[in-house]
GROMACS .gro file of C-alpha atoms in nm:
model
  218
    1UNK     CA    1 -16.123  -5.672   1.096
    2UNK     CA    2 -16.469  -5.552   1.174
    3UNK     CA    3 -16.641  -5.260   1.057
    4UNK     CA    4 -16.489  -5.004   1.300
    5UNK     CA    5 -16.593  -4.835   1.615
    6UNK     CA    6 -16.720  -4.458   1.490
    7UNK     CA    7 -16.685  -4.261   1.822
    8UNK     CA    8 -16.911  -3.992   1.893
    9UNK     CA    9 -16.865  -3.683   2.076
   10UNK     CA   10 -17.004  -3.849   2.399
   11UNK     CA   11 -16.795  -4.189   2.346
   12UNK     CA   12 -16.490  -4.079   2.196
   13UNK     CA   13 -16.209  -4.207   2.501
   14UNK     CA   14 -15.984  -3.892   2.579
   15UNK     CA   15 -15.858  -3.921   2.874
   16UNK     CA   16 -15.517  -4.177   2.809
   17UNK     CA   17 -15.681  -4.211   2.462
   18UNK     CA   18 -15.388  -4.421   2.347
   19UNK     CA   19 -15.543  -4.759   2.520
   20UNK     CA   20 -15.900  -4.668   2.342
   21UNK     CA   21 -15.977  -4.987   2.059
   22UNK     CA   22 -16.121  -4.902   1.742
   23UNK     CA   23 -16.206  -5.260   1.604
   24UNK     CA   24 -16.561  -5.356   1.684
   25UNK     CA   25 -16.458  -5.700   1.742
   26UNK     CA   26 -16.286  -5.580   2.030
   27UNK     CA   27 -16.619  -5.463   2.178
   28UNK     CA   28 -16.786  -5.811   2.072
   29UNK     CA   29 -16.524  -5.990   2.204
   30UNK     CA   30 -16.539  -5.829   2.556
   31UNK     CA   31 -16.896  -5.826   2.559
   32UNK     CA   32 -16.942  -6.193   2.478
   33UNK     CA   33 -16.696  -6.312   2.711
   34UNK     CA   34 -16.882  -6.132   3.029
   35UNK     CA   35 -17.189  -6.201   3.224
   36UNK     CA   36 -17.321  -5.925   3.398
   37UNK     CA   37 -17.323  -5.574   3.288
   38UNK     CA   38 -17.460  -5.234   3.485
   39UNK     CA   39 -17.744  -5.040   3.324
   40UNK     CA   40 -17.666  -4.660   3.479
   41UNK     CA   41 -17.990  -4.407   3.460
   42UNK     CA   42 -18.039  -4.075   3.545
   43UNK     CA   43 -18.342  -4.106   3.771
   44UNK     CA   44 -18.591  -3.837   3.912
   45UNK     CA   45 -18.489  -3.924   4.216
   46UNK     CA   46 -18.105  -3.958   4.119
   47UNK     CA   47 -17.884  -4.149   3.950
   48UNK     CA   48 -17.895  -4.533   3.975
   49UNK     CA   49 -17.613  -4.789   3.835
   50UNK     CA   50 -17.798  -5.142   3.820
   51UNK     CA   51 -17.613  -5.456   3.785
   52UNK     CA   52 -17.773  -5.692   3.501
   53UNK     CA   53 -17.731  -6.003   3.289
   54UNK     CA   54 -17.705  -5.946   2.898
   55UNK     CA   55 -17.694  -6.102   2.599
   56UNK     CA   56 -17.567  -5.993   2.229
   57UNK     CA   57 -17.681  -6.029   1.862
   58UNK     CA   58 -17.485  -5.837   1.629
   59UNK     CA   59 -17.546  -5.508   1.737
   60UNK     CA   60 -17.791  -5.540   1.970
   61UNK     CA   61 -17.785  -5.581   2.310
   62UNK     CA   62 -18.071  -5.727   2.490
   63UNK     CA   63 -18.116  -5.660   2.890
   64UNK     CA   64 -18.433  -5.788   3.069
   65UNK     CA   65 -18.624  -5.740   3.434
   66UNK     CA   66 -18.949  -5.751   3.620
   67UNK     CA   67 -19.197  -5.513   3.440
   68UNK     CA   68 -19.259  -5.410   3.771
   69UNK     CA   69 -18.909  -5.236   3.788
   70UNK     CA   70 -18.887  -4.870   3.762
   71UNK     CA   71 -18.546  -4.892   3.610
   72UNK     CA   72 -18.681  -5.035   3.311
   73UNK     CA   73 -18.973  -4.887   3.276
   74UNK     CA   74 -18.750  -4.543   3.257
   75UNK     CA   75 -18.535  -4.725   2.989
   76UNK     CA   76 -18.754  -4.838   2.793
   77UNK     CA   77 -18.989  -4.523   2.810
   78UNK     CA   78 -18.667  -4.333   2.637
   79UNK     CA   79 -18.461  -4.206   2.904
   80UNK     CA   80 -18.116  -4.216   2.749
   81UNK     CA   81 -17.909  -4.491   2.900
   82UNK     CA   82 -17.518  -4.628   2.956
   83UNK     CA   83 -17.428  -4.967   2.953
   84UNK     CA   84 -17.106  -5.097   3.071
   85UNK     CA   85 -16.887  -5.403   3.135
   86UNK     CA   86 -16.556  -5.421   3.263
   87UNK     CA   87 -16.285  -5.716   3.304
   88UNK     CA   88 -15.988  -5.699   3.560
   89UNK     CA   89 -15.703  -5.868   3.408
   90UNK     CA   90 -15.472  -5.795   3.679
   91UNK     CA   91 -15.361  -5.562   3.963
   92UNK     CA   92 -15.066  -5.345   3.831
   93UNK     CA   93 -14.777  -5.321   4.133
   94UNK     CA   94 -14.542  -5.002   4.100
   95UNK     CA   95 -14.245  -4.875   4.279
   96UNK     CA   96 -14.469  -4.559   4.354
   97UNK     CA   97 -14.797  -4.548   4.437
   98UNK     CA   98 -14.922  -4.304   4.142
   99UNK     CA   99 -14.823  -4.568   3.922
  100UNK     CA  100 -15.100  -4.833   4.091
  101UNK     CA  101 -15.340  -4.936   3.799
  102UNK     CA  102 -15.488  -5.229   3.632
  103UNK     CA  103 -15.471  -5.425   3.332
  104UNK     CA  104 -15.851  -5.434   3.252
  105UNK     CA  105 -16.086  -5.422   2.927
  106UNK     CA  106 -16.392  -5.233   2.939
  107UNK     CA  107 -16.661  -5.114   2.725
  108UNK     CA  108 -16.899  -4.807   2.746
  109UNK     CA  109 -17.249  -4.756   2.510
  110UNK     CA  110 -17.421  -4.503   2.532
  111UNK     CA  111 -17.782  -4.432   2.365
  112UNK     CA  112 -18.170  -4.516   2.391
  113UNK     CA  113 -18.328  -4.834   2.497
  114UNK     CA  114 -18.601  -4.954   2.308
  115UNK     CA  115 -18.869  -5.145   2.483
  116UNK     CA  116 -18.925  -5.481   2.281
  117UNK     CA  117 -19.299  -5.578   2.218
  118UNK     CA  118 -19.308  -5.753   1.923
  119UNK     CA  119 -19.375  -6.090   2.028
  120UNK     CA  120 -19.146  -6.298   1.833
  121UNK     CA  121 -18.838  -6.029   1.915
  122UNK     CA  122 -18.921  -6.070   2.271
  123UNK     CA  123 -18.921  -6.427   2.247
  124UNK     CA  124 -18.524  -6.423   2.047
  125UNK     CA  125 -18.429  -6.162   2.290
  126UNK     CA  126 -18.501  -6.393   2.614
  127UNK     CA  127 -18.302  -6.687   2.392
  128UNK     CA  128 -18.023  -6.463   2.340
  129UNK     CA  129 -17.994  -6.341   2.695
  130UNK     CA  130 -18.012  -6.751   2.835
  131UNK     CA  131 -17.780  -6.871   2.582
  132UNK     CA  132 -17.524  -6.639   2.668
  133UNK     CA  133 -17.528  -6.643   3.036
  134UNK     CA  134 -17.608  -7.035   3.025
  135UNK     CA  135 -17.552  -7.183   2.628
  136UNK     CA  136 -17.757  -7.479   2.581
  137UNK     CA  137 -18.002  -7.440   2.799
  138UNK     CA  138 -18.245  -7.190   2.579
  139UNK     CA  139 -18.363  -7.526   2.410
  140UNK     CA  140 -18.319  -7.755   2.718
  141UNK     CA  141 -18.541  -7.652   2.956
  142UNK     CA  142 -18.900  -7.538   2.992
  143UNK     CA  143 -18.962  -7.190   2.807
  144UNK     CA  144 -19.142  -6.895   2.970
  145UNK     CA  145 -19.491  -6.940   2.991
  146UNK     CA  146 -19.764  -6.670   2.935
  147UNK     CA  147 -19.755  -6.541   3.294
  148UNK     CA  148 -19.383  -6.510   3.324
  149UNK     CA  149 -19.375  -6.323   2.939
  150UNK     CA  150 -19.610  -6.123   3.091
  151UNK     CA  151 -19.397  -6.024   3.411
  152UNK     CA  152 -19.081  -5.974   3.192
  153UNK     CA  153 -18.962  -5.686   3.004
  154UNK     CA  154 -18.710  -5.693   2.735
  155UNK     CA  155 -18.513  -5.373   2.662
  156UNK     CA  156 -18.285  -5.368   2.308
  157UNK     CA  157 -18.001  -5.116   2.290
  158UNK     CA  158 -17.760  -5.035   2.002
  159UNK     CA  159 -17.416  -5.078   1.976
  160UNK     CA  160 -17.377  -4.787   1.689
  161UNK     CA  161 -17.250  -4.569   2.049
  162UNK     CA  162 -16.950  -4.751   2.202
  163UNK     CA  163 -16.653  -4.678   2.363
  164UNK     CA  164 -16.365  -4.968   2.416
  165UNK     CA  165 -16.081  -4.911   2.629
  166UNK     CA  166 -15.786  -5.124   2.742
  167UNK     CA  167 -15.469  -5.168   3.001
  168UNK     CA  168 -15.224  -5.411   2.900
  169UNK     CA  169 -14.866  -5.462   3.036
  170UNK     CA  170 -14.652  -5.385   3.326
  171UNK     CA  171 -14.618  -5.049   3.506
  172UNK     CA  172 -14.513  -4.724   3.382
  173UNK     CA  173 -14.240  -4.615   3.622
  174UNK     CA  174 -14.025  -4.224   3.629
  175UNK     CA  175 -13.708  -4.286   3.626
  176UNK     CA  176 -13.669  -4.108   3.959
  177UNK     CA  177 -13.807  -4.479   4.104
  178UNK     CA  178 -13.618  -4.686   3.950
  179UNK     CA  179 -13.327  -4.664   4.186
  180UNK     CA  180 -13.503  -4.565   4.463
  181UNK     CA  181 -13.545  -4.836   4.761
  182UNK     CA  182 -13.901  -4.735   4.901
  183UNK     CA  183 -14.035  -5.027   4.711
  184UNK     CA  184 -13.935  -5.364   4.739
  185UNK     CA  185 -14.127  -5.523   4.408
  186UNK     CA  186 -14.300  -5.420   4.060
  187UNK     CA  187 -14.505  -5.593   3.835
  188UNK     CA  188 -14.850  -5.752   3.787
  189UNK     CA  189 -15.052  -5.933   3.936
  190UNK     CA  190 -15.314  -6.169   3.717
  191UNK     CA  191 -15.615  -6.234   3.782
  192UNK     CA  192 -15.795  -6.450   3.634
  193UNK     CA  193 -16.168  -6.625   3.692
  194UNK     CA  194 -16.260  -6.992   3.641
  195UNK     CA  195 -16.582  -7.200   3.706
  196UNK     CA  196 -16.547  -7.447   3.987
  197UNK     CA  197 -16.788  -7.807   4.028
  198UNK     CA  198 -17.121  -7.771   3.930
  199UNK     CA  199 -17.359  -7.827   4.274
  200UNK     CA  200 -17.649  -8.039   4.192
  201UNK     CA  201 -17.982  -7.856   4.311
  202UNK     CA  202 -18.110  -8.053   4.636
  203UNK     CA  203 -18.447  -8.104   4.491
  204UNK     CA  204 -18.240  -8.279   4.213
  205UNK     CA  205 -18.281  -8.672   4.231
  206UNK     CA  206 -17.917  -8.853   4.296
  207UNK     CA  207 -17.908  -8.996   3.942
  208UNK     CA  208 -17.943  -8.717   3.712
  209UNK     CA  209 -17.569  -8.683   3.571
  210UNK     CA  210 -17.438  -8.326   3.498
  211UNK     CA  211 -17.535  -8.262   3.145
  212UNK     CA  212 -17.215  -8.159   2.916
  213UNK     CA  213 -17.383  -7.810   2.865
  214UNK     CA  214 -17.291  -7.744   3.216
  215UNK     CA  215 -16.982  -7.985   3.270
  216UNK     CA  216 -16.794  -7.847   2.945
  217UNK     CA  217 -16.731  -7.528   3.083
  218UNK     CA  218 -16.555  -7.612   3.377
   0.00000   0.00000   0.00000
């Protein structure tokens, strides 16, 4: 076991607090095995949820954009920030319609970006973030180049603020519906995602095999 989760006022899970986790490698776990995460911000002009790509190292999270992007230039200028990912397990059938849910894992920080300039930092952040969403390929392909550092911002945020909270099982049911004939079946429904064939880029000449960074995780 992992040093564990220390809850906050802000991320301490109260409402069905009995499926909250308390082992931070619960919140590794569910962050390493997900690929995009959304970055939520509360804007001048509102609030905005953005869908990103991630990457973790220890504690840290690194996110990335266009330095162009107001989004990030808000995060990394200190506006506090949430950061979540979620995984749907499974669709949870029950003989009444309250009793609907999901089997799902999700994970909630909360906390302040930090805009990354050292230069080497930047550099293992942009590794981190291509080796999770693609392993292998950090080293196997050309790097950035001084233009495209120059367009891309790296954000680093904390993981000391986190919240993990999971559904597991089948349905909770009142008695009152377990006899009762308005519903003709109860139980879950997995789901579960898998990579299909890897498609070869057109500009890609015929003879170029799939390498087994690619191939190994189908």
């Amino acid at each position: 076991m992992t040093t564990p989760l220390s809850p906050t006022s802000r991320s301490t899970v109260r409402r069905n607090a009995v499926r909250a986790r308390s082992d931070r490698a619960e919140l590794y776990a569910l962050l390493d095995a997900g690929l995009v995460g959304h970055l939520g911000l509360a804007m001048p002009a509102g609030p905005l949820v953005v869908p990103t790509a991630y990457g973790r190292d220890g504690d840290t999270l690194y996110l990335h954009g266009s330095t162009g992007a107001a989004t990030l230039r808000a995060a990394g200028g200190g506006l506090p920030v949430c950061f979540t990912v979620t995984h749907v397990d499974g669709i949870v059938y029950s003989r009444s319609a309250f009793h609907h849910s999901m089997n799902h894992r999700s994970a909630v920080v909360q906390g302040t970006a930090r805009l990354v300039e050292d230069p080497d930092e930047r550099w293992h952040g942009l590794g981190v973030l291509t080796e999770h969403l693609a392993p292998g390929s950090w080293t196997a392909t050309r790097q950035p180049d001084r233009r495209e550092l120059a367009a891309t911002a790296v954000l680093a945020l904390d993981l000391t603020e986190a919240s993990v909270k999971a559904r597991t099982g089948p349905p909770g049911e009142d008695e009152r519906d377990l006899t009762a004939p308005a519903a003709d079946w109860a139980g879950v429904l997995p789901l579960r995602t898998t990579w299909g064939t890897p498609e070869p880029c057109p500009l890609l000449p015929e003879d170029v095999p799939v390498p087994e960074r690619v191939s190994s995780r189908g």
